[in-house]
Amino acid sequence: ERAEPGDALPARGVLGVRTMSKSKRKRQQPQAVRAAPLPRPDSREIAVAHVSDKYSEYPSNGLTPVRLAEIFREADAGDVMRQMELFEEMEEKDPHLFSQLQTRKNAVTGLDYEVIPFGDDPRDKEIADFIGEQLGTIESFEDVETDLLDAVGKGFAVSEIMWGYDEGHVVVQEIRSRQQKRFFWDSLDDTFKVRTQEHSEGLLLPRNKFIVHRYKARSGHPSRAGVLRVTAWMYLFKNYDLKDWVAFAEVYGLPLRLGKYAAGASESDKTALMQALVQIGADAAGIIPDGTSIDFINTEKSSSIDLYERLARYCDEQISKAVLGQTLTSDSGGGSYAQSKTHNEVRHDLTVADCKALAATLRRDLIRPLCLYNFGEDKRIPYLRFDCEESEDLEQTANILGTLIERVGLKVPTSFIYKKFSIPEPEGDEEIAQPRANAGAPPLPFKQSPERAQLALKDRPVPGTQQSVDQLADAALKRGAGSFQKAFAPVLKLIESAESLEALKAAMEDDGAVEKLYRAMDVSGVEELLQKVMLYADLEGRVSGNG
């Protein structure tokens, strides 16, 4: 790495210690060791935006396979200007491609993020808090993420950091996106450079000044790694198809107008007839000379229309596969729910990959310089993590946690529960929600006083004892009162309708009557209750065995 203006230079001698004679060391009084000065950032604007950046040569006009191959060869040699201009036009001209790329980007920019300390040291916590505060003060940080995620389509994206000072700290004043066509790879040594007004031949990117996000859709050089490079051929074929489809619709959308004139018609009569044909096509009205006629000939080309549409849809499906990894959640068409769910999981895998790649880039090119300039630390860098986990059934999670805590006695940190359910932890004397007095069973112990916790433990029976078993049986009988009543309702009805004990005994000795009675009993609720009781009993036994 090259030193920047203002960087502290190393002192002379081994390991940066100035050498001196033994006699001078003896005469010198011991002094406190001074900390090395922190490096200073480069506050200049390197890649100043040009007015010409918004203009393009529009390479997609008259695009052919030969011309597309030439553009790709230029990019392979390091000059990606025409390739980047083509990619910009592809997004502008193809609504389907634009929507797929937007979906891919929005899947990341819509997620929350957190800054995680490097370790458990208090200084690591201090650095992480500072970094989180600085990222939160960057205006429109979502726009910064969107600009960097442009690398998904184009292979790389570059943003310049404008450094500043605030209350003695080095801060980020602004992050400005730079056009990809300003950058290139030197053909001699394959170094990444930027064209500026002062350096038209190219300038190496100063360290800690640019955020360079690279996306590798496949292995190879970054100039060939973007998704748009893969979809360019489908865009070309679809462009040909749409042009022919529009021309077809223009010709065959209206019936053919055939004008007939008499054998001795003059040139003026012929001209008037032609003008009438044109006028009828545009205004659906016209006049013709006497002795002439106009016939309307309808053409049926439904098979050709279907061919154009099927080719366009095929190209869209291939683009969807390249950008999102699937088609069922992006294109209309058939597909089972299971297939759609599987395809959506593939898309989620891409979102996770995009989050990890973007987090690594921001940690390397933004968080690391902030730590270096403010703490002199370039090793213990905090991590950036996006909340890209799929949503889960919180009710089911709460039930599982309740069973593990109440029945098994599993020790679960309250901080985990607060984080799992995205609930802020009460601070100080902040008022907290309390359960109603007649709400039934006590809630999960998210946060309770030590007195209440000791009282709950005191009243709770020891797992595996007879008291615990009796309590479990009583709870099962109370919980299953309705199920038992429903199951034995036919038996009670038979007892009530019996005239005498001998009649009831005779009815129970009749195998057909007993089978009919059994079929009338609904024991599903009792079976479910027994399964739960067996599960709780097994858990009680495990706790008792481990005790």
XYZ file of C-alpha atoms in Angstrom:
547
model
C 0.000 0.000 0.000
C 1.227 3.502 -0.858
C 1.573 6.119 1.887
C -0.829 9.042 1.746
C -0.076 12.700 2.562
C -0.270 13.116 6.314
C 0.432 9.465 7.160
C 2.840 8.993 10.060
C 6.291 7.922 8.841
C 8.144 5.155 10.732
C 10.967 6.203 12.995
C 14.552 5.208 12.246
C 16.065 2.083 13.726
C 14.914 -1.486 14.260
C 11.192 -1.844 14.976
C 10.718 1.912 14.617
C 12.890 2.805 17.711
C 15.462 5.560 17.290
C 18.994 4.316 18.056
C 21.335 6.161 20.439
C 24.608 5.509 22.208
C 24.753 3.716 25.559
C 26.090 6.788 27.359
C 23.283 8.936 26.048
C 20.715 6.340 27.117
C 22.160 6.414 30.647
C 21.997 10.197 30.891
C 18.475 10.434 29.556
C 15.643 10.421 32.106
C 12.793 7.923 31.533
C 9.781 9.486 29.828
C 6.217 8.336 29.199
C 5.763 6.483 25.920
C 3.823 8.655 23.495
C 1.228 7.046 21.270
C 1.924 7.251 17.556
C -0.130 9.944 15.780
C -3.208 8.696 13.980
C -3.086 8.720 10.173
C -5.128 11.384 8.435
C -7.499 10.780 5.517
C -7.266 12.297 2.059
C -10.087 14.854 1.960
C -9.659 15.687 -1.745
C -12.212 14.694 -4.352
C -10.388 12.415 -6.763
C -12.949 11.231 -9.335
C -14.742 14.541 -9.819
C -18.020 14.048 -11.670
C -17.965 15.266 -15.285
C -20.835 16.782 -17.198
C -20.039 14.289 -19.954
C -20.718 11.346 -17.606
C -24.434 11.497 -18.369
C -23.860 11.213 -22.125
C -23.446 7.938 -23.943
C -22.651 6.705 -27.432
C -25.729 4.437 -27.257
C -24.034 1.245 -28.434
C -27.376 -0.597 -28.395
C -28.576 1.315 -31.484
C -28.320 -1.132 -34.361
C -26.819 -3.752 -32.065
C -25.827 -6.950 -33.885
C -24.119 -10.136 -32.714
C -20.874 -8.977 -34.337
C -20.994 -5.590 -32.627
C -21.851 -7.170 -29.270
C -18.853 -9.481 -29.577
C -16.619 -6.463 -30.327
C -17.853 -4.668 -27.196
C -17.080 -7.735 -25.107
C -13.578 -8.015 -26.608
C -12.869 -4.405 -25.642
C -13.978 -5.155 -22.076
C -11.785 -8.262 -21.973
C -8.817 -6.035 -22.845
C -9.620 -3.757 -19.869
C -11.593 -0.951 -21.537
C -15.134 -1.408 -20.200
C -16.551 1.958 -21.306
C -18.750 0.720 -24.162
C -19.768 -2.366 -22.184
C -20.942 -0.199 -19.270
C -22.834 2.110 -21.632
C -24.523 -0.932 -23.162
C -25.462 -2.249 -19.721
C -27.039 1.122 -18.823
C -29.177 0.992 -21.965
C -30.189 -2.594 -21.327
C -31.669 -1.599 -17.966
C -33.411 1.418 -19.511
C -34.912 -0.375 -22.521
C -35.948 -3.724 -21.049
C -38.590 -3.359 -18.292
C -38.372 -7.034 -17.355
C -34.608 -6.906 -16.876
C -34.932 -3.670 -14.901
C -37.553 -5.153 -12.561
C -35.486 -8.281 -11.913
C -32.388 -6.279 -11.002
C -34.458 -3.967 -8.793
C -35.923 -6.980 -7.013
C -32.438 -8.349 -6.421
C -31.214 -5.019 -4.994
C -34.300 -4.289 -2.895
C -34.017 -7.696 -1.259
C -30.834 -6.375 0.426
C -31.506 -2.657 0.896
C -34.760 -3.426 2.704
C -32.967 -5.376 5.463
C -31.807 -4.079 8.829
C -28.159 -4.384 9.789
C -26.113 -4.401 12.963
C -22.482 -3.764 13.843
C -20.952 -6.644 15.806
C -17.794 -6.076 17.927
C -14.683 -7.986 16.933
C -14.386 -9.547 20.394
C -15.475 -9.283 24.020
C -12.939 -6.618 24.948
C -14.464 -3.305 26.159
C -12.453 -1.456 23.528
C -14.016 -3.639 20.822
C -17.440 -2.647 22.153
C -16.410 1.022 22.095
C -15.234 0.770 18.483
C -18.414 -1.043 17.397
C -20.631 1.602 19.034
C -18.721 4.364 17.263
C -18.963 2.617 13.883
C -22.692 2.012 14.332
C -23.216 5.684 15.159
C -21.233 6.804 12.108
C -23.104 4.505 9.731
C -26.373 5.789 11.140
C -25.401 9.392 10.414
C -24.629 8.740 6.731
C -27.453 10.344 4.800
C -29.435 7.945 2.586
C -27.322 4.919 3.441
C -29.869 2.812 1.524
C -28.969 4.744 -1.625
C -25.309 3.976 -0.983
C -26.175 0.276 -0.759
C -28.184 0.499 -4.002
C -25.261 2.147 -5.821
C -22.846 -0.533 -4.640
C -25.278 -3.328 -5.523
C -25.112 -2.103 -9.104
C -22.149 -4.471 -9.202
C -24.603 -7.377 -9.393
C -25.416 -6.458 -12.969
C -22.202 -4.773 -14.111
C -19.541 -6.728 -12.261
C -18.230 -3.890 -10.103
C -19.373 -0.602 -8.578
C -17.300 2.228 -7.127
C -18.201 4.979 -4.658
C -15.886 7.704 -3.375
C -15.709 8.572 0.332
C -15.632 12.276 1.194
C -13.844 12.463 4.549
C -14.322 15.236 7.088
C -13.848 16.104 10.764
C -16.396 16.486 13.552
C -15.495 17.148 17.206
C -12.019 15.719 16.761
C -13.195 12.572 14.966
C -12.736 11.592 11.342
C -16.216 11.127 9.894
C -17.830 10.358 6.554
C -19.391 13.511 5.143
C -20.732 11.921 1.977
C -20.388 8.852 -0.211
C -20.680 9.634 -3.931
C -21.293 7.012 -6.587
C -19.002 7.051 -9.622
C -19.791 5.917 -13.154
C -18.276 2.536 -14.004
C -17.247 3.760 -17.439
C -14.688 6.056 -15.762
C -12.688 3.022 -14.616
C -10.576 0.517 -16.530
C -7.900 -2.135 -16.154
C -4.457 -1.263 -17.437
C -3.559 -3.620 -20.274
C 0.094 -3.776 -19.145
C -0.186 -4.843 -15.509
C -3.986 -5.291 -15.121
C -4.180 -2.637 -12.376
C -7.516 -0.972 -11.655
C -7.441 2.758 -12.496
C -9.747 5.748 -12.817
C -9.724 8.458 -15.497
C -9.725 12.026 -14.147
C -9.305 15.476 -15.665
C -5.722 15.655 -14.394
C -4.883 12.032 -15.268
C -6.482 11.103 -18.568
C -4.137 8.112 -18.835
C -5.481 6.742 -15.559
C -4.744 7.016 -11.843
C -4.353 4.244 -9.293
C -7.081 4.398 -6.669
C -5.689 5.882 -3.414
C -6.139 3.642 -0.423
C -8.984 4.253 2.021
C -10.638 6.611 -0.451
C -12.927 4.434 -2.580
C -15.417 1.665 -1.864
C -15.009 -0.922 -4.608
C -17.685 -3.612 -4.568
C -17.141 -6.552 -6.881
C -19.685 -9.225 -7.700
C -18.657 -12.574 -9.121
C -21.567 -14.206 -10.907
C -18.980 -16.660 -12.130
C -15.231 -17.169 -11.890
C -13.016 -15.039 -14.077
C -12.005 -11.415 -14.520
C -14.253 -8.821 -12.787
C -15.021 -7.196 -16.146
C -16.788 -10.420 -17.194
C -18.424 -11.319 -13.864
C -21.621 -9.245 -13.981
C -25.064 -10.739 -14.536
C -25.735 -8.358 -17.436
C -22.845 -9.907 -19.303
C -24.681 -13.234 -19.113
C -28.060 -11.782 -20.138
C -26.743 -9.602 -22.979
C -27.360 -12.268 -25.612
C -30.947 -12.846 -24.477
C -31.434 -9.068 -24.565
C -30.127 -8.992 -28.149
C -32.397 -11.821 -29.341
C -35.400 -10.326 -27.559
C -34.619 -6.938 -29.157
C -34.699 -8.521 -32.623
C -37.918 -10.319 -31.755
C -39.710 -7.198 -30.510
C -38.702 -5.184 -33.581
C -40.135 -7.845 -35.884
C -43.229 -8.184 -33.685
C -43.953 -4.450 -33.850
C -43.455 -4.418 -37.630
C -45.753 -7.431 -37.924
C -48.434 -5.761 -35.814
C -48.180 -2.580 -37.886
C -48.648 -4.444 -41.155
C -51.204 -7.065 -40.130
C -52.971 -5.160 -37.379
C -55.231 -3.569 -39.986
C -56.685 -5.316 -43.050
C -54.899 -4.901 -46.375
C -56.430 -2.032 -48.366
C -56.409 -2.794 -52.099
C -57.431 -0.010 -54.497
C -58.716 -0.753 -58.025
C -58.937 1.813 -60.833
C -60.361 1.627 -64.332
C -58.157 0.834 -67.307
C -58.357 4.372 -68.662
C -57.773 6.174 -65.338
C -55.466 9.179 -65.433
C -52.413 9.734 -63.247
C -54.363 12.218 -61.118
C -57.035 9.588 -60.517
C -54.367 7.086 -59.449
C -52.767 9.619 -57.117
C -56.134 10.450 -55.581
C -56.838 6.753 -55.060
C -53.479 6.231 -53.292
C -54.107 9.231 -51.045
C -57.520 7.813 -50.212
C -55.970 4.466 -49.229
C -53.475 6.192 -46.933
C -56.160 8.398 -45.456
C -58.418 5.444 -44.764
C -55.578 3.712 -42.905
C -54.928 6.756 -40.727
C -58.341 8.392 -40.324
C -60.726 5.559 -41.319
C -62.262 7.930 -43.881
C -61.490 9.079 -47.399
C -62.805 9.884 -50.899
C -62.041 8.138 -54.201
C -62.645 9.060 -57.859
C -65.654 7.706 -59.688
C -65.010 4.363 -61.339
C -62.545 3.141 -58.689
C -63.055 0.774 -55.764
C -61.346 -0.272 -52.540
C -61.296 -3.835 -51.174
C -60.353 -4.772 -47.566
C -58.558 -8.118 -47.313
C -58.297 -9.647 -43.828
C -55.258 -11.789 -42.993
C -55.063 -14.421 -40.246
C -51.582 -14.706 -38.748
C -52.325 -16.008 -35.249
C -49.568 -18.596 -35.457
C -46.961 -15.909 -36.169
C -48.185 -13.783 -33.259
C -47.828 -16.758 -30.912
C -44.305 -17.378 -32.201
C -43.158 -13.825 -31.390
C -44.702 -13.951 -27.943
C -43.253 -17.351 -27.088
C -39.759 -16.198 -28.085
C -40.070 -13.028 -25.977
C -41.277 -15.035 -22.983
C -38.447 -17.516 -23.409
C -35.898 -14.684 -23.319
C -37.568 -13.223 -20.208
C -37.427 -16.598 -18.458
C -33.717 -16.967 -19.188
C -33.091 -13.462 -17.845
C -35.049 -14.317 -14.684
C -32.990 -17.457 -14.170
C -29.764 -15.492 -14.503
C -30.790 -12.661 -12.152
C -32.991 -14.349 -9.541
C -32.044 -17.987 -10.010
C -35.641 -19.049 -10.756
C -38.753 -18.116 -12.741
C -41.895 -19.036 -10.768
C -41.775 -15.984 -8.467
C -40.925 -13.583 -11.297
C -42.827 -14.758 -14.396
C -46.474 -15.650 -14.784
C -47.177 -19.278 -15.442
C -48.085 -22.570 -13.876
C -46.372 -24.193 -10.998
C -47.285 -25.862 -7.756
C -46.984 -24.214 -4.353
C -44.117 -26.561 -3.448
C -42.226 -25.588 -6.609
C -42.742 -21.883 -5.921
C -41.540 -22.320 -2.338
C -38.427 -24.152 -3.504
C -37.697 -21.496 -6.110
C -38.160 -18.755 -3.535
C -35.597 -20.470 -1.324
C -33.123 -20.358 -4.203
C -33.749 -16.637 -4.445
C -33.173 -16.324 -0.690
C -29.794 -18.014 -1.098
C -28.830 -15.273 -3.561
C -29.989 -12.614 -1.092
C -27.816 -14.121 1.636
C -24.829 -14.194 -0.740
C -25.419 -10.543 -1.723
C -25.636 -9.531 1.943
C -22.401 -11.284 2.840
C -20.544 -9.826 -0.141
C -21.766 -6.275 0.544
C -20.993 -6.567 4.263
C -17.445 -7.741 3.486
C -16.903 -4.814 1.095
C -18.190 -2.211 3.567
C -16.073 -3.719 6.338
C -12.938 -3.598 4.203
C -13.343 -0.219 2.466
C -15.447 1.834 4.923
C -15.382 0.449 8.462
C -11.667 -0.355 8.453
C -10.596 3.218 7.481
C -12.942 4.646 10.128
C -11.259 2.464 12.759
C -7.804 3.334 11.468
C -8.324 7.096 11.443
C -10.093 7.279 14.806
C -8.520 4.489 16.857
C -5.343 3.585 14.988
C -6.729 0.052 14.808
C -6.739 -1.883 11.528
C -6.891 -5.441 12.833
C -9.768 -5.760 15.309
C -12.381 -4.443 12.898
C -16.078 -4.815 13.795
C -18.291 -6.947 11.585
C -21.359 -5.811 9.675
C -24.230 -8.272 9.550
C -27.494 -7.948 7.628
C -30.627 -9.508 9.077
C -31.231 -11.771 6.081
C -32.720 -14.724 7.973
C -36.133 -15.839 6.790
C -39.085 -15.015 9.016
C -40.259 -17.803 11.279
C -43.424 -18.640 13.178
C -42.948 -16.630 16.373
C -45.939 -18.276 18.045
C -44.419 -21.714 17.535
C -41.073 -20.423 18.793
C -42.732 -19.019 21.932
C -44.428 -22.373 22.612
C -41.165 -24.261 22.225
C -39.334 -21.854 24.524
C -42.153 -22.120 27.064
C -41.942 -25.912 27.087
C -38.150 -25.917 27.408
C -38.161 -23.371 30.222
C -41.163 -24.525 32.261
C -40.992 -28.310 31.821
C -37.330 -29.052 31.193
C -35.850 -26.190 33.191
C -33.568 -25.119 30.352
C -31.675 -21.925 31.156
C -32.328 -19.448 28.331
C -30.749 -15.960 28.498
C -33.364 -13.212 28.449
C -31.189 -11.269 25.994
C -31.709 -14.070 23.459
C -35.488 -13.901 23.902
C -35.562 -10.124 23.509
C -33.481 -10.351 20.354
C -35.457 -13.290 18.950
C -38.751 -11.429 19.185
C -37.294 -7.975 18.389
C -38.490 -6.602 21.741
C -36.488 -3.764 23.356
C -35.261 -4.626 26.841
C -36.649 -2.358 29.613
C -34.185 0.141 30.989
C -34.130 1.482 34.545
C -37.552 2.224 35.995
C -39.253 2.073 32.602
C -42.846 0.870 32.857
C -43.339 -2.689 31.598
C -46.460 -4.611 30.587
C -47.887 -6.887 33.265
C -50.227 -9.907 32.874
C -53.788 -9.672 34.148
C -54.518 -11.157 37.569
C -56.864 -13.805 36.153
C -54.829 -14.562 33.059
C -54.132 -18.128 34.211
C -50.648 -19.551 33.986
C -47.774 -17.118 34.563
C -46.022 -15.790 31.457
C -42.529 -16.699 30.391
C -39.997 -15.113 32.750
C -38.676 -12.457 30.347
C -37.783 -10.223 33.265
C -39.000 -10.614 36.841
C -37.866 -9.627 40.293
C -35.572 -11.981 42.260
C -38.257 -12.353 44.935
C -40.830 -13.582 42.411
C -38.296 -15.941 40.816
C -37.417 -17.482 44.222
C -41.111 -17.855 45.088
C -41.784 -19.638 41.777
C -38.895 -22.041 42.408
C -40.068 -22.648 45.967
C -43.596 -23.668 44.932
C -42.409 -25.805 42.049
C -42.108 -29.543 42.853
C -38.830 -31.342 42.311
C -38.841 -33.155 38.915
C -39.187 -36.920 39.220
C -40.885 -36.944 42.645
C -44.389 -38.263 43.360
C -45.577 -34.704 43.926
C -44.418 -33.761 40.437
C -46.165 -36.808 38.935
C -49.392 -36.037 40.802
C -49.297 -32.426 39.634
C -48.799 -33.562 36.037
C -51.741 -36.006 36.345
C -54.016 -33.354 37.852
C -53.097 -30.907 35.076
C -53.823 -33.582 32.453
C -57.238 -34.340 33.947
C -58.158 -30.642 34.048
C -56.868 -30.053 30.524
C -58.646 -33.133 29.158
C -62.004 -32.754 30.919
C -63.708 -31.783 27.682
C -62.039 -34.564 25.723
C -63.053 -37.204 28.282
C -66.634 -35.922 28.352
C -66.819 -36.033 24.553
C -65.263 -39.514 24.359
C -67.524 -41.154 26.988
C -70.735 -39.373 26.035
C -72.159 -42.478 24.234
C -71.400 -44.636 27.316
C -73.151 -42.184 29.651
C -76.114 -42.061 27.302
C -76.317 -45.890 27.322
C -76.217 -45.979 31.133
C -78.935 -43.361 31.461
C -81.210 -45.151 28.984
C -80.805 -48.603 30.590
C -83.946 -49.760 32.448
C -82.066 -51.915 34.927
C -78.609 -53.199 35.782
C -79.450 -56.572 34.194
C -80.406 -54.830 30.921
C -77.140 -52.873 30.922
C -75.178 -56.076 31.609
C -76.924 -57.820 28.717
C -76.189 -54.933 26.382
C -72.475 -55.011 27.276
C -72.312 -58.762 26.605
C -73.599 -58.217 23.062
C -70.496 -57.970 20.818
C -72.363 -56.062 18.097
C -73.685 -53.480 20.569
C -70.218 -53.017 22.107
C -68.624 -52.519 18.667
C -71.303 -49.968 17.744
C -70.738 -48.177 21.060
C -66.982 -48.074 20.499
C -67.398 -46.600 17.023
C -69.619 -43.866 18.437
C -66.900 -42.793 20.908
C -64.618 -39.952 19.719
C -61.260 -40.625 21.433
C -59.092 -38.373 19.238
C -58.857 -35.692 21.928
C -57.903 -38.234 24.566
C -55.220 -39.754 22.323
C -53.697 -36.316 21.700
C -53.755 -35.592 25.437
C -52.041 -38.914 26.202
C -49.309 -38.130 23.680
C -48.636 -34.781 25.366
C -48.617 -36.390 28.813
C -46.126 -39.011 27.605
C -43.880 -36.263 26.183
C -43.975 -34.277 29.421
C -43.379 -37.453 31.435
C -40.354 -38.275 29.302
C -38.975 -34.769 29.826
C -39.567 -35.066 33.577
C -37.717 -38.386 33.585
C -34.763 -36.913 31.696
C -34.522 -34.008 34.143
C -34.784 -36.406 37.104
C -32.094 -38.654 35.634
C -29.714 -35.731 35.078
C -30.407 -34.331 38.546
